[in-house]
Short mmCIF file of C-alpha atoms in Angstrom, two decimals:
data_model
loop_
_atom_site.label_atom_id
_atom_site.label_comp_id
_atom_site.label_asym_id
_atom_site.label_seq_id
_atom_site.Cartn_x
_atom_site.Cartn_y
_atom_site.Cartn_z
CA GLN A 1 9.43 19.00 6.90
CA ASN A 2 7.33 16.52 9.02
CA LEU A 3 5.90 13.44 7.35
CA ALA A 4 2.76 13.98 9.41
CA ALA A 5 2.26 17.31 8.09
CA TYR A 6 2.36 16.09 4.47
CA VAL A 7 -0.28 13.40 5.18
CA GLU A 8 -2.52 16.05 6.89
CA LEU A 9 -2.08 18.43 4.02
CA TYR A 10 -2.73 15.64 1.18
CA PHE A 11 -5.76 14.23 2.95
CA ASP A 12 -7.24 17.71 3.62
CA GLN A 13 -7.81 17.85 -0.28
CA PRO A 14 -10.97 15.99 -1.54
CA PRO A 15 -10.31 12.44 -2.62
CA GLU A 16 -9.97 11.59 -6.18
CA GLY A 17 -13.34 11.12 -7.92
CA VAL A 18 -15.14 13.19 -5.23
CA ASP A 19 -15.97 16.97 -5.93
CA ALA A 20 -18.09 18.80 -3.42
CA SER A 21 -19.47 21.05 -6.07
CA THR A 22 -21.00 18.12 -8.04
CA ALA A 23 -21.95 15.87 -5.23
CA ALA A 24 -24.76 18.42 -3.99
CA GLY A 25 -26.74 17.97 -7.27
CA ALA A 26 -25.84 14.44 -7.88
CA GLY A 27 -28.17 11.47 -8.26
CA MET A 28 -28.55 8.86 -5.86
CA LEU A 29 -26.13 6.51 -7.53
CA THR A 30 -23.34 9.12 -7.80
CA SER A 31 -24.02 10.41 -4.23
CA GLY A 32 -23.75 6.87 -2.97
CA ILE A 33 -20.47 6.38 -4.73
CA HIS A 34 -19.18 9.62 -3.17
CA ASP A 35 -20.33 8.50 0.25
CA LEU A 36 -18.52 5.37 -0.11
CA LEU A 37 -15.18 6.86 -1.23
CA ARG A 38 -15.41 9.44 1.65
CA HIS A 39 -15.95 6.60 4.00
CA ARG A 40 -12.97 4.71 2.58
CA ASP A 41 -10.87 7.87 2.53
CA THR A 42 -11.53 8.49 6.36
CA LYS A 43 -10.60 4.92 7.28
CA GLY A 44 -7.32 5.27 5.36
CA ARG A 45 -6.56 8.61 6.94
CA THR A 46 -7.33 7.37 10.55
CA VAL A 47 -5.09 4.20 10.04
CA VAL A 48 -1.98 6.25 8.90
CA VAL A 49 -2.57 8.97 11.54
CA GLU A 50 -2.42 6.15 14.04
CA GLU A 51 0.74 4.73 12.73
CA LEU A 52 2.32 8.26 12.57
CA ASN A 53 1.32 9.04 16.21
CA ALA A 54 3.13 5.97 17.30
CA ARG A 55 6.47 7.36 16.07
CA ALA A 56 8.28 10.09 17.94
CA GLU A 57 8.06 13.50 16.45
CA LYS A 58 11.87 13.69 15.75
CA GLU A 59 11.68 10.44 13.68
CA LEU A 60 9.32 11.98 11.20
CA LEU A 61 11.54 14.33 9.37
CA VAL A 62 11.79 13.84 5.67
CA ALA A 63 13.89 15.58 2.86
CA ASN A 64 12.38 14.19 -0.28
CA ASP A 65 9.00 15.77 -1.34
CA ASP A 66 8.61 13.68 -4.64
CA ALA A 67 9.03 10.35 -2.60
CA VAL A 68 6.52 11.60 0.09
CA TYR A 69 3.91 12.76 -2.25
CA ALA A 70 4.14 9.62 -4.49
CA ALA A 71 4.03 7.37 -1.36
CA ILE A 72 1.04 9.15 0.06
CA TYR A 73 -0.86 9.20 -3.37
CA ARG A 74 -0.32 5.29 -3.60
CA TYR A 75 -1.45 4.70 -0.11
CA ARG A 76 -4.51 6.86 -0.49
CA ARG A 77 -5.45 5.08 -3.69
CA ALA A 78 -5.27 1.72 -1.83
CA ALA A 79 -7.69 3.11 0.67
CA LEU A 80 -10.05 4.49 -2.09
CA GLU A 81 -10.02 1.12 -3.80
CA GLY A 82 -11.28 -0.64 -0.56
CA ALA A 83 -8.12 -2.08 0.86
CA ALA A 84 -8.69 -3.92 4.15
CA ARG A 85 -7.83 -2.24 7.44
CA VAL A 86 -4.87 -4.73 7.98
CA ASN A 87 -3.59 -3.97 4.57
CA LEU A 88 -3.77 -0.27 5.14
CA ARG A 89 -1.74 -0.63 8.33
CA LEU A 90 0.91 -2.57 6.64
CA LEU A 91 1.05 -0.08 3.77
CA ALA A 92 1.21 2.78 6.21
CA ARG A 93 4.11 1.25 8.23
CA ILE A 94 6.07 0.44 4.99
CA MET A 95 5.39 4.05 3.75
CA ILE A 96 6.75 5.46 6.91
CA ALA A 97 9.74 3.28 7.01
CA THR A 98 10.58 3.76 3.22
CA VAL A 99 10.06 7.48 3.26
CA LEU A 100 12.08 7.88 6.48
CA SER A 101 14.79 5.74 5.10
CA GLY A 102 15.98 8.36 2.85
CA ASP A 103 15.20 6.92 -0.44
CA THR A 104 15.55 9.46 -3.32
CA THR A 105 12.87 7.84 -5.43
CA PRO A 106 9.47 6.52 -4.64
CA ASP A 107 10.04 3.37 -6.75
CA ARG A 108 10.73 1.09 -3.70
CA TYR A 109 7.46 1.93 -1.79
CA LEU A 110 5.52 1.66 -5.07
CA VAL A 111 6.60 -1.89 -5.60
CA TYR A 112 5.90 -3.00 -1.99
CA ALA A 113 2.51 -1.09 -2.05
CA ASP A 114 1.22 -2.99 -5.22
CA ILE A 115 2.19 -6.18 -3.51
CA ILE A 116 0.48 -5.50 -0.08
CA ALA A 117 -2.59 -3.82 -1.59
CA ALA A 118 -3.45 -6.91 -3.64
CA LEU A 119 -3.54 -9.36 -0.70
CA THR A 120 -6.63 -10.46 0.86
CA PRO A 121 -6.89 -10.20 4.55
CA GLU A 122 -6.71 -14.00 4.85
CA GLU A 123 -3.51 -14.06 2.66
CA VAL A 124 -1.98 -11.47 5.15
CA THR A 125 -2.64 -13.95 7.93
CA LEU A 126 -1.37 -16.80 6.07
CA ILE A 127 1.96 -15.23 5.06
CA ALA A 128 2.47 -13.80 8.47
CA THR A 129 1.80 -17.31 10.08
CA MET A 130 4.30 -18.72 7.43
CA LEU A 131 6.86 -16.24 8.13
CA ARG A 132 6.82 -16.92 11.87
CA ILE A 133 7.20 -20.75 11.32
CA ASP A 134 9.95 -20.31 8.86
CA ARG A 135 11.88 -18.11 11.32
CA ARG A 136 11.29 -20.86 13.92
CA MET A 137 12.63 -23.49 11.78
CA LEU A 138 15.88 -21.49 11.03
CA ASP A 139 16.78 -21.86 14.72
CA THR A 140 16.64 -25.55 14.76
CA GLY A 141 19.88 -26.19 13.13
CA ASP A 142 18.39 -28.83 10.79
CA SER A 143 19.33 -29.37 7.23
CA VAL A 144 17.50 -27.10 4.74
CA GLU A 145 15.30 -29.99 3.62
CA GLU A 146 14.28 -30.83 7.21
CA GLN A 147 13.52 -27.20 7.73
CA LEU A 148 11.22 -27.13 4.74
CA ALA A 149 9.49 -30.31 5.53
CA SER A 150 9.08 -29.40 9.28
CA GLY A 151 7.93 -25.90 8.45
CA TRP A 152 5.19 -27.21 5.99
CA ARG A 153 4.03 -29.66 8.64
CA ALA A 154 3.99 -26.92 11.33
CA LEU A 155 1.88 -24.62 8.78
CA LYS A 156 -0.60 -27.26 8.35
CA GLN A 157 -0.93 -27.88 11.94
CA ALA A 158 -1.53 -24.21 12.52
CA MET A 159 -4.14 -23.62 9.68
CA VAL A 160 -5.94 -26.78 9.07
CA PRO A 161 -8.82 -27.24 9.76
CA ASP A 162 -9.17 -23.62 10.81
CA PRO A 163 -9.22 -21.42 8.64
CA TYR A 164 -8.63 -24.00 5.85
CA PRO A 165 -10.68 -27.07 5.97
CA SER A 166 -8.05 -29.34 4.53
CA ALA A 167 -4.40 -29.59 3.44
CA ALA A 168 -5.54 -29.11 -0.17
CA ALA A 169 -7.37 -25.90 0.51
CA LEU A 170 -4.20 -24.63 2.27
CA GLN A 171 -2.05 -25.59 -0.53
CA ALA A 172 -4.27 -23.80 -3.01
CA ALA A 173 -4.28 -20.69 -0.88
CA CYS A 174 -0.50 -20.79 -0.73
CA SER A 175 -0.30 -21.25 -4.53
CA ARG A 176 -2.57 -18.22 -5.01
CA ALA A 177 -0.30 -16.16 -2.64
CA THR A 178 2.77 -16.77 -4.85
CA ARG A 179 1.51 -14.02 -7.27
CA SER A 180 2.72 -11.70 -4.57
CA GLY A 181 6.34 -12.87 -4.78
CA LEU A 182 6.34 -13.19 -0.94
CA VAL A 183 5.76 -16.94 -1.20
CA LEU A 184 7.51 -19.45 -3.13
CA PRO A 185 6.87 -23.25 -3.72
CA GLN A 186 9.74 -25.56 -2.41
CA THR A 187 10.42 -29.21 -2.67
CA ALA A 188 11.16 -31.21 0.33
CA ALA A 189 11.12 -34.97 0.70
CA GLY A 190 9.39 -35.10 -2.62
CA ILE A 191 6.52 -33.01 -1.43
CA ILE A 192 5.84 -29.48 -2.62
CA SER A 193 5.56 -27.06 0.11
CA TYR A 194 5.32 -23.34 0.33
CA HIS A 195 7.52 -20.83 2.26
CA THR A 196 8.36 -17.16 2.37
CA SER A 197 10.60 -15.76 -0.23
CA PRO A 198 13.78 -13.56 0.20
CA LEU A 199 11.50 -10.52 -0.59
CA MET A 200 9.90 -10.93 2.74
CA GLU A 201 13.24 -10.40 4.33
CA LEU A 202 13.53 -6.99 2.55
CA LEU A 203 10.13 -5.83 3.92
CA GLU A 204 11.33 -7.08 7.44
CA ASP A 205 14.32 -4.91 7.23
CA LEU A 206 12.29 -1.73 6.89
#
């Protein structure tokens, strides 16, 4: 079966919480909620279809129905909950990579989906910038402590005063992002700094 066909089949069904038979006679509030869910559902479908269209047809063959349906369900739930477009794009890419990797259970994607869906767009930008800098520091050949210290300085230069007005605001944002497991606090030269975790490497490998 083709992953794109699964997606189209799943999204052809009304989103959870929206029933055409009840929407017609619903009150203004209920009707408004239905419209909101439909809008979010359409956005989610558009994003995943765009990502699927970027892949060659022969790359989209899958063999595990359970993993496919669980992944699409979790992705669609994130869309209906109002996940930002950047989060949905990441979720779609991870869903495609995970399903096509041949996993026999959906657990792997569900873990990643919970992490990505909970991030704010600002945190996505922060973690992406952090990852880029951390990778650059690895190529310097410096000691680990020097890499951590240099990476933190580079992150502050990249993100202060825009979008974060101060180093303290950046540090607070990094601290909040640790809940994802993608960011870890480190100590370098007596200073607490923040860097991407080994979990980020697993996501990169997808």
